[in-house]
Amino acid sequence: MPVHSSTIICSTEGFIDVHDLTSDVRKIISESHVANGTVIVFVPGSTAGITTIEFERGAIEDLKKAIERIAPQDIHYAHNVHWNDGNGFAHVRAALLGPSLAIPLKDGNLRLGTWQQIVLIDFDNRPRSREIHVQIIGE
Amino acid sequence: MPVHSSTIICSTEGFIDVHDLTSDVRKIISESHVANGTVIVFVPGSTAGITTIEFERGAIEDLKKAIERIAPQDIHYAHNVHWNDGNGFAHVRAALLGPSLAIPLKDGNLRLGTWQQIVLIDFDNRPRSREIHVQIIGE
Amino acid sequence: MPVHSSTIICSTEGFIDVHDLTSDVRKIISESHVANGTVIVFVPGSTAGITTIEFERGAIEDLKKAIERIAPQDIHYAHNVHWNDGNGFAHVRAALLGPSLAIPLKDGNLRLGTWQQIVLIDFDNRPRSREIHVQIIGE
């Protein structure tokens, strides 16, 4: 049973920038010729995260507001005192959301809901070029 | 190393309805005859999530209150303006919790704690029939 | 494709005690001789969780404050009424963070960012000896 690894490159703006990765992940699966197995989507770095959401303007706006309630941008962050890069809020948000997602693949189909998209969320305070690793183990 | 896929059907009431899936997952593992590997539990859809908790009335009540603090039901949601289905809070809650869980399987035993159960949480605002996919890769 | 399973033992103090597991996980990978595959890090129990963060004093202090906002220690918890062990806050925090992490392994390298560490967070209200399971599937 082989292991397939591929990488998506994504240019982000930061400040809870949400990108739909679903079609990129589906393309990698198609190229892997794996029909049944597990797909891992993982973002390296400590200021971004991976989850799923209905990729719809309103839901994304609502998610941003919830994240702002949990870890507001304008409060004191000890990280900023030590490192002076001003992105303490991004570290907290990323740690709470998590960098990883595991999705089953069955008969060539990713087991997502119809209105459920795989998203990268960049929490940093500046534009970044992100690498997102997609790994498929299966047959 | 084969891939085993199975599906649990679960009737839910919504509004943070928490269901213990542990015995269903254990039954699927037993039927798979896999002793060592990884078990993925995944719920399709953008208004439900998967995690673990001690499945005890008090802890579940406490979890519901924390979720209500993070994404209250009675505030404005932009999703509701666009889609008019009134479940904006459910989308935010599901995106924050995540739809997926990976658990090691060793010598036929799921590596859960004694008081740790696998749960589906349905955040939607109406009853649903949910499919939860359980995938086992191992030997 | 073999399955490698190993366990890290970690002494914790509780009350959002954060431990860097990265070097232990890397040692287990090295001993497994697996170069490409998926690494699952899982903590059994319902009062601890696994995530990644930049393991830096300030960021950890900031994360602790965010968790205290989400599920404060000094409010009423129904779990405490039923069980009298006083750790209701720990159950809520652990359920929200989740016990599991899946990380791709490529050419012998864990696909982490430079400043991204794998951490155990113990939310309980007393010292514990924690077992963290590391499972590698690959080739």
Short mmCIF file of C-alpha atoms in Angstrom, two decimals:
data_model
loop_
_atom_site.label_atom_id
_atom_site.label_comp_id
_atom_site.label_asym_id
_atom_site.label_seq_id
_atom_site.Cartn_x
_atom_site.Cartn_y
_atom_site.Cartn_z
CA MET A 1 0.00 0.00 0.00
CA PRO A 2 1.82 3.11 -1.20
CA VAL A 3 2.12 6.52 0.43
CA HIS A 4 1.43 9.54 -1.80
CA SER A 5 2.67 12.98 -0.77
CA SER A 6 1.97 16.26 -2.46
CA THR A 7 2.02 19.95 -1.57
CA ILE A 8 -0.37 22.83 -2.26
CA ILE A 9 1.08 26.34 -2.41
CA CYS A 10 -1.30 29.08 -1.24
CA SER A 11 -0.72 32.84 -1.06
CA THR A 12 -2.44 34.31 1.99
CA GLU A 13 -3.12 37.75 3.44
CA GLY A 14 -3.25 36.81 7.13
CA PHE A 15 -5.71 38.16 9.73
CA ILE A 16 -7.99 35.07 9.51
CA ASP A 17 -7.66 34.65 5.75
CA VAL A 18 -9.73 31.59 4.75
CA HIS A 19 -8.90 29.60 1.57
CA ASP A 20 -10.86 26.73 0.07
CA LEU A 21 -8.44 23.84 -0.64
CA THR A 22 -11.04 21.24 -1.66
CA SER A 23 -10.49 21.24 -5.43
CA ASP A 24 -6.70 21.15 -4.99
CA VAL A 25 -7.02 18.17 -2.61
CA ARG A 26 -9.38 16.38 -5.04
CA LYS A 27 -6.89 16.90 -7.89
CA ILE A 28 -4.06 15.37 -5.82
CA ILE A 29 -6.27 12.38 -4.97
CA SER A 30 -7.14 11.89 -8.63
CA GLU A 31 -3.47 11.97 -9.63
CA SER A 32 -2.58 9.47 -6.88
CA HIS A 33 -4.92 6.80 -8.33
CA VAL A 34 -5.72 5.77 -4.75
CA ALA A 35 -9.39 4.81 -4.37
CA ASN A 36 -9.62 3.82 -0.71
CA GLY A 37 -7.61 5.17 2.17
CA THR A 38 -6.99 8.14 4.42
CA VAL A 39 -6.15 11.68 3.32
CA ILE A 40 -4.20 13.89 5.75
CA VAL A 41 -4.19 17.66 5.16
CA PHE A 42 -1.54 19.42 7.27
CA VAL A 43 -0.22 22.98 7.40
CA PRO A 44 3.30 23.50 8.81
CA GLY A 45 3.73 26.62 10.93
CA SER A 46 2.33 27.88 14.20
CA THR A 47 0.10 30.69 12.88
CA ALA A 48 -2.27 28.79 10.57
CA GLY A 49 -4.84 26.01 10.87
CA ILE A 50 -6.97 23.53 8.90
CA THR A 51 -10.68 22.76 9.34
CA THR A 52 -13.86 22.36 7.30
CA ILE A 53 -16.70 24.86 6.83
CA GLU A 54 -19.38 25.70 4.28
CA PHE A 55 -17.26 28.05 2.17
CA GLU A 56 -19.86 30.82 2.06
CA ARG A 57 -19.21 34.51 2.63
CA GLY A 58 -21.58 34.78 5.61
CA ALA A 59 -20.37 31.68 7.46
CA ILE A 60 -16.76 32.80 7.06
CA GLU A 61 -17.59 36.28 8.40
CA ASP A 62 -19.32 34.64 11.37
CA LEU A 63 -16.33 32.35 12.03
CA LYS A 64 -13.97 35.33 12.00
CA LYS A 65 -16.07 37.09 14.63
CA ALA A 66 -16.09 34.00 16.87
CA ILE A 67 -12.29 33.70 16.61
CA GLU A 68 -11.99 37.39 17.48
CA ARG A 69 -14.10 36.75 20.62
CA ILE A 70 -11.94 33.80 21.68
CA ALA A 71 -8.56 35.52 21.11
CA PRO A 72 -9.08 39.26 20.43
CA GLN A 73 -6.46 41.00 18.37
CA ASP A 74 -6.23 44.12 20.55
CA ILE A 75 -5.47 42.66 24.00
CA HIS A 76 -2.05 42.11 25.59
CA TYR A 77 -0.04 39.11 24.36
CA ALA A 78 3.11 38.04 26.22
CA HIS A 79 4.48 36.57 22.97
CA ASN A 80 4.68 40.07 21.51
CA VAL A 81 6.77 41.31 24.44
CA HIS A 82 9.34 38.55 23.93
CA TRP A 83 9.46 38.44 20.12
CA ASN A 84 8.21 41.83 19.00
CA ASP A 85 6.55 40.44 15.86
CA GLY A 86 3.05 41.41 16.99
CA ASN A 87 1.34 38.13 16.05
CA GLY A 88 0.64 36.70 19.51
CA PHE A 89 -3.07 36.47 18.70
CA ALA A 90 -2.22 34.31 15.65
CA HIS A 91 -0.29 31.76 17.74
CA VAL A 92 -3.18 31.33 20.18
CA ARG A 93 -5.78 31.01 17.41
CA ALA A 94 -3.72 28.44 15.50
CA ALA A 95 -3.05 26.30 18.58
CA LEU A 96 -6.78 26.20 19.38
CA LEU A 97 -7.89 25.27 15.85
CA GLY A 98 -5.12 22.76 15.07
CA PRO A 99 -3.01 22.21 11.93
CA SER A 100 -4.35 18.85 10.77
CA LEU A 101 -7.33 17.06 9.27
CA ALA A 102 -7.87 13.36 8.43
CA ILE A 103 -10.55 12.49 5.87
CA PRO A 104 -11.60 9.05 4.65
CA LEU A 105 -11.44 8.29 0.92
CA LYS A 106 -13.88 5.63 -0.36
CA ASP A 107 -14.18 4.39 -3.96
CA GLY A 108 -12.33 7.49 -5.14
CA ASN A 109 -14.62 9.89 -3.27
CA LEU A 110 -13.58 12.13 -0.42
CA ARG A 111 -16.19 11.58 2.32
CA LEU A 112 -17.07 15.28 2.62
CA GLY A 113 -20.61 16.64 2.86
CA THR A 114 -22.00 18.53 -0.13
CA TRP A 115 -21.61 21.91 1.56
CA GLN A 116 -18.43 21.07 3.46
CA GLN A 117 -15.13 22.44 2.18
CA ILE A 118 -11.56 21.89 3.42
CA VAL A 119 -10.10 25.26 4.40
CA LEU A 120 -6.75 26.74 5.33
CA ILE A 121 -7.04 29.63 7.79
CA ASP A 122 -4.04 31.94 7.97
CA PHE A 123 -4.03 33.75 11.32
CA ASP A 124 -0.72 35.59 10.89
CA ASN A 125 -0.43 39.39 10.71
CA ARG A 126 1.17 39.57 7.25
CA PRO A 127 0.96 37.98 3.79
CA ARG A 128 2.54 34.53 3.57
CA SER A 129 3.18 31.85 1.01
CA ARG A 130 1.89 28.69 2.69
CA GLU A 131 2.72 25.09 1.88
CA ILE A 132 -0.05 22.64 2.75
CA HIS A 133 0.91 18.97 2.71
CA VAL A 134 -1.58 16.38 1.45
CA GLN A 135 -0.75 12.78 2.20
CA ILE A 136 -2.72 9.77 1.00
CA ILE A 137 -2.29 6.25 2.38
CA GLY A 138 -4.44 3.65 0.69
CA GLU A 139 -4.86 1.27 -2.18
CA MET B 1 -2.61 -3.88 4.49
CA PRO B 2 -6.33 -3.54 3.80
CA VAL B 3 -8.59 -0.52 4.25
CA HIS B 4 -11.88 -1.12 6.05
CA SER B 5 -14.73 1.37 5.72
CA SER B 6 -18.02 1.37 7.54
CA THR B 7 -20.76 3.85 8.38
CA ILE B 8 -22.75 4.54 11.56
CA ILE B 9 -26.23 6.03 11.19
CA CYS B 10 -27.28 8.32 14.04
CA SER B 11 -30.57 10.21 14.53
CA THR B 12 -29.93 13.57 16.14
CA GLU B 13 -32.00 16.41 17.55
CA GLY B 14 -29.55 19.28 16.89
CA PHE B 15 -28.79 22.20 19.24
CA ILE B 16 -25.57 20.58 20.56
CA ASP B 17 -26.95 17.06 20.66
CA VAL B 18 -24.16 14.77 21.92
CA HIS B 19 -24.12 11.03 21.02
CA ASP B 20 -21.73 8.37 22.29
CA LEU B 21 -20.37 6.43 19.27
CA THR B 22 -17.81 4.33 21.16
CA SER B 23 -19.60 0.99 21.18
CA ASP B 24 -20.51 1.35 17.48
CA VAL B 25 -16.87 2.09 16.62
CA ARG B 26 -15.67 -0.89 18.69
CA LYS B 27 -18.15 -3.19 16.89
CA ILE B 28 -16.84 -2.05 13.48
CA ILE B 29 -13.24 -2.65 14.62
CA SER B 30 -14.15 -6.12 15.83
CA GLU B 31 -15.81 -6.99 12.50
CA SER B 32 -12.78 -5.68 10.57
CA HIS B 33 -10.42 -8.20 12.26
CA VAL B 34 -7.74 -5.47 12.22
CA ALA B 35 -5.61 -5.61 15.37
CA ASN B 36 -3.09 -2.79 14.79
CA GLY B 37 -3.63 0.40 12.85
CA THR B 38 -5.36 3.76 12.78
CA VAL B 39 -9.10 4.39 13.13
CA ILE B 40 -10.51 7.56 11.55
CA VAL B 41 -13.96 8.77 12.69
CA PHE B 42 -15.36 11.45 10.36
CA VAL B 43 -18.72 13.20 10.09
CA PRO B 44 -19.66 14.68 6.70
CA GLY B 45 -21.50 18.00 6.85
CA SER B 46 -20.69 21.49 8.06
CA THR B 47 -22.95 21.59 11.16
CA ALA B 48 -21.61 18.67 13.22
CA GLY B 49 -18.32 17.65 14.82
CA ILE B 50 -16.42 14.77 16.44
CA THR B 51 -14.42 14.80 19.68
CA THR B 52 -13.97 12.79 22.88
CA ILE B 53 -15.39 13.53 26.34
CA GLU B 54 -16.36 11.64 29.47
CA PHE B 55 -19.93 10.84 28.44
CA GLU B 56 -21.49 12.00 31.69
CA ARG B 57 -24.56 14.21 32.04
CA GLY B 58 -22.75 16.97 33.94
CA ALA B 59 -19.69 17.20 31.65
CA ILE B 60 -21.96 17.36 28.59
CA GLU B 61 -24.06 20.13 30.16
CA ASP B 62 -20.84 22.03 30.93
CA LEU B 63 -19.55 21.57 27.36
CA LYS B 64 -22.84 22.90 25.95
CA LYS B 65 -22.51 26.05 28.06
CA ALA B 66 -18.92 26.63 26.89
CA ILE B 67 -19.98 26.28 23.24
CA GLU B 68 -22.83 28.73 23.87
CA ARG B 69 -20.26 31.21 25.26
CA ILE B 70 -17.98 30.81 22.21
CA ALA B 71 -20.73 31.11 19.58
CA PRO B 72 -24.00 32.20 21.20
CA GLN B 73 -27.22 31.19 19.49
CA ASP B 74 -28.97 34.55 19.85
CA ILE B 75 -26.47 36.96 18.22
CA HIS B 76 -26.40 38.12 14.59
CA TYR B 77 -25.02 35.64 12.01
CA ALA B 78 -24.30 36.82 8.47
CA HIS B 79 -24.91 33.26 7.21
CA ASN B 80 -28.56 33.56 8.22
CA VAL B 81 -28.99 36.75 6.17
CA HIS B 82 -27.70 35.04 3.03
CA TRP B 83 -29.29 31.62 3.43
CA ASN B 84 -32.26 32.16 5.73
CA ASP B 85 -31.92 28.73 7.33
CA GLY B 86 -31.14 30.16 10.78
CA ASN B 87 -28.24 27.83 11.62
CA GLY B 88 -25.29 30.24 11.39
CA PHE B 89 -24.29 29.41 14.96
CA ALA B 90 -24.07 25.73 13.98
CA HIS B 91 -21.61 26.40 11.15
CA VAL B 92 -19.28 28.36 13.42
CA ARG B 93 -19.39 25.77 16.20
CA ALA B 94 -18.71 22.88 13.79
CA ALA B 95 -15.76 24.66 12.12
CA LEU B 96 -14.15 25.30 15.51
CA LEU B 97 -14.58 21.73 16.81
CA GLY B 98 -13.66 19.91 13.59
CA PRO B 99 -15.23 16.86 11.87
CA SER B 100 -12.48 14.29 12.35
CA LEU B 101 -10.67 12.14 14.91
CA ALA B 102 -7.75 9.70 14.51
CA ILE B 103 -7.28 7.02 17.18
CA PRO B 104 -4.58 4.35 17.38
CA LEU B 105 -5.62 0.70 17.54
CA LYS B 106 -3.16 -1.65 19.28
CA ASP B 107 -3.58 -5.43 19.74
CA GLY B 108 -7.29 -5.05 19.00
CA ASN B 109 -7.79 -2.30 21.62
CA LEU B 110 -8.78 1.25 20.84
CA ARG B 111 -6.29 3.46 22.76
CA LEU B 112 -9.01 5.40 24.61
CA GLY B 113 -8.95 6.23 28.31
CA THR B 114 -11.39 4.42 30.58
CA TRP B 115 -13.64 7.47 30.93
CA GLN B 116 -13.10 8.78 27.40
CA GLN B 117 -15.85 8.28 24.84
CA ILE B 118 -15.97 9.14 21.12
CA VAL B 119 -18.85 11.54 20.54
CA LEU B 120 -20.75 13.07 17.64
CA ILE B 121 -22.03 16.56 18.38
CA ASP B 122 -24.83 17.80 16.14
CA PHE B 123 -24.92 21.60 16.16
CA ASP B 124 -27.70 22.06 13.58
CA ASN B 125 -31.07 23.66 14.41
CA ARG B 126 -33.23 20.67 13.45
CA PRO B 127 -33.32 16.87 13.69
CA ARG B 128 -31.00 15.09 11.24
CA SER B 129 -30.06 11.58 10.26
CA ARG B 130 -26.26 11.62 10.34
CA GLU B 131 -23.82 9.26 8.67
CA ILE B 132 -20.49 8.91 10.49
CA HIS B 133 -17.71 7.20 8.56
CA VAL B 134 -15.31 4.89 10.38
CA GLN B 135 -12.20 3.91 8.46
CA ILE B 136 -9.56 1.47 9.67
CA ILE B 137 -6.13 1.08 8.08
CA GLY B 138 -3.99 -1.61 9.62
CA GLU B 139 -3.09 -5.24 9.73
CA MET C 1 3.46 -1.65 5.23
CA PRO C 2 4.03 -2.13 8.96
CA VAL C 3 2.37 -0.36 11.91
CA HIS C 4 4.72 0.97 14.60
CA SER C 5 3.35 1.80 18.05
CA SER C 6 5.18 3.41 20.92
CA THR C 7 4.31 5.30 24.09
CA ILE C 8 5.73 8.43 25.71
CA ILE C 9 5.41 8.79 29.49
CA CYS C 10 5.05 12.36 30.72
CA SER C 11 4.71 13.64 34.31
CA THR C 12 2.36 16.62 34.42
CA GLU C 13 1.22 19.18 36.98
CA GLY C 14 -2.25 19.90 35.56
CA PHE C 15 -3.96 23.32 35.31
CA ILE C 16 -3.02 23.76 31.60
CA ASP C 17 0.43 22.23 31.92
CA VAL C 18 2.04 22.31 28.44
CA HIS C 19 4.79 19.80 27.48
CA ASP C 20 6.84 19.71 24.29
CA LEU C 21 6.74 16.15 22.88
CA THR C 22 8.51 16.88 19.59
CA SER C 23 11.92 15.36 20.36
CA ASP C 24 10.30 12.24 21.85
CA VAL C 25 8.15 11.81 18.73
CA ARG C 26 11.19 12.29 16.47
CA LYS C 27 13.12 9.64 18.42
CA ILE C 28 10.26 7.14 17.98
CA ILE C 29 10.15 7.87 14.24
CA SER C 30 13.89 7.36 13.96
CA GLU C 31 13.67 4.02 15.76
CA SER C 32 10.80 2.89 13.51
CA HIS C 33 12.92 3.25 10.34
CA VAL C 34 9.76 4.46 8.56
CA ALA C 35 10.56 7.22 6.05
CA ASN C 36 7.15 7.99 4.54
CA GLY C 37 3.77 7.73 6.22
CA THR C 38 1.45 9.19 8.82
CA VAL C 39 2.23 9.78 12.49
CA ILE C 40 -0.68 9.82 14.95
CA VAL C 41 -0.13 11.37 18.40
CA PHE C 42 -2.95 10.53 20.81
CA VAL C 43 -3.48 11.08 24.53
CA PRO C 44 -5.91 8.76 26.32
CA GLY C 45 -8.08 10.39 28.99
CA SER C 46 -10.74 13.07 29.02
CA THR C 47 -8.78 15.86 30.74
CA ALA C 48 -5.84 16.36 28.36
CA GLY C 49 -5.32 17.33 24.73
CA ILE C 50 -2.79 17.45 21.88
CA THR C 51 -2.03 20.35 19.51
CA THR C 52 0.91 22.28 18.07
CA ILE C 53 2.24 25.69 19.14
CA GLU C 54 5.50 27.61 19.07
CA PHE C 55 6.86 26.31 22.39
CA GLU C 56 7.78 29.73 23.74
CA ARG C 57 7.02 31.06 27.22
CA GLY C 58 4.96 34.02 25.99
CA ALA C 59 2.81 32.09 23.49
CA ILE C 60 2.06 29.44 26.12
CA GLU C 61 1.07 32.10 28.67
CA ASP C 62 -1.23 33.65 26.03
CA LEU C 63 -2.79 30.28 25.20
CA LYS C 64 -3.50 29.63 28.89
CA LYS C 65 -5.34 32.94 29.15
CA ALA C 66 -7.46 32.17 26.08
CA ILE C 67 -8.42 28.77 27.51
CA GLU C 68 -9.32 30.45 30.81
CA ARG C 69 -11.64 32.81 28.86
CA ILE C 70 -13.34 29.91 27.02
CA ALA C 71 -13.86 27.70 30.09
CA PRO C 72 -13.04 29.63 33.29
CA GLN C 73 -11.91 27.65 36.30
CA ASP C 74 -14.05 29.50 38.85
CA ILE C 75 -17.57 29.16 37.38
CA HIS C 76 -20.15 26.46 38.18
CA TYR C 77 -19.62 23.05 36.54
CA ALA C 78 -22.38 20.43 36.69
CA HIS C 79 -19.73 17.69 36.44
CA ASN C 80 -18.40 18.72 39.83
CA VAL C 81 -21.84 18.34 41.45
CA HIS C 82 -22.17 14.77 40.17
CA TRP C 83 -18.60 13.55 40.67
CA ASN C 84 -17.15 15.85 43.31
CA ASP C 85 -13.64 15.72 41.79
CA GLY C 86 -13.59 19.44 40.99
CA ASN C 87 -12.18 19.11 37.47
CA GLY C 88 -15.24 20.02 35.38
CA PHE C 89 -13.29 22.81 33.68
CA ALA C 90 -10.67 20.27 32.56
CA HIS C 91 -13.26 18.05 30.84
CA VAL C 92 -14.67 20.98 28.86
CA ARG C 93 -11.23 22.26 27.83
CA ALA C 94 -10.06 18.80 26.71
CA ALA C 95 -13.20 18.13 24.65
CA LEU C 96 -12.79 21.44 22.82
CA LEU C 97 -9.07 20.96 22.02
CA GLY C 98 -9.23 17.27 21.11
CA PRO C 99 -6.90 14.35 21.99
CA SER C 100 -5.37 13.61 18.59
CA LEU C 101 -3.02 14.90 15.90
CA ALA C 102 -2.06 13.43 12.50
CA ILE C 103 1.21 14.58 10.93
CA PRO C 104 2.71 13.55 7.57
CA LEU C 105 6.19 12.02 7.51
CA LYS C 106 8.16 12.50 4.26
CA ASP C 107 11.68 11.19 3.55
CA GLY C 108 12.22 10.72 7.28
CA ASN C 109 11.16 14.27 8.16
CA LEU C 110 8.14 15.20 10.20
CA ARG C 111 6.36 17.92 8.18
CA LEU C 112 6.36 20.44 11.04
CA GLY C 113 7.24 24.10 10.69
CA THR C 114 10.53 25.32 12.17
CA TRP C 115 8.79 26.99 15.11
CA GLN C 116 5.99 24.46 15.48
CA GLN C 117 6.16 21.95 18.32
CA ILE C 118 3.86 19.03 19.21
CA VAL C 119 2.48 19.61 22.70
CA LEU C 120 0.55 17.75 25.33
CA ILE C 121 -1.69 19.99 27.43
CA ASP C 122 -2.81 18.57 30.75
CA PHE C 123 -5.99 20.32 31.90
CA ASP C 124 -6.63 18.23 35.03
CA ASN C 125 -6.55 19.68 38.56
CA ARG C 126 -3.77 17.47 39.93
CA PRO C 127 -0.43 15.94 38.91
CA ARG C 128 -0.73 12.96 36.56
CA SER C 129 1.53 10.48 34.82
CA ARG C 130 0.33 10.60 31.21
CA GLU C 131 0.83 8.03 28.47
CA ILE C 132 0.88 9.48 24.96
CA HIS C 133 0.61 6.98 22.11
CA VAL C 134 2.59 7.55 18.92
CA GLN C 135 1.60 5.42 15.97
CA ILE C 136 3.36 5.36 12.60
CA ILE C 137 1.92 3.79 9.46
CA GLY C 138 4.20 3.94 6.45
CA GLU C 139 7.04 2.39 4.56
#
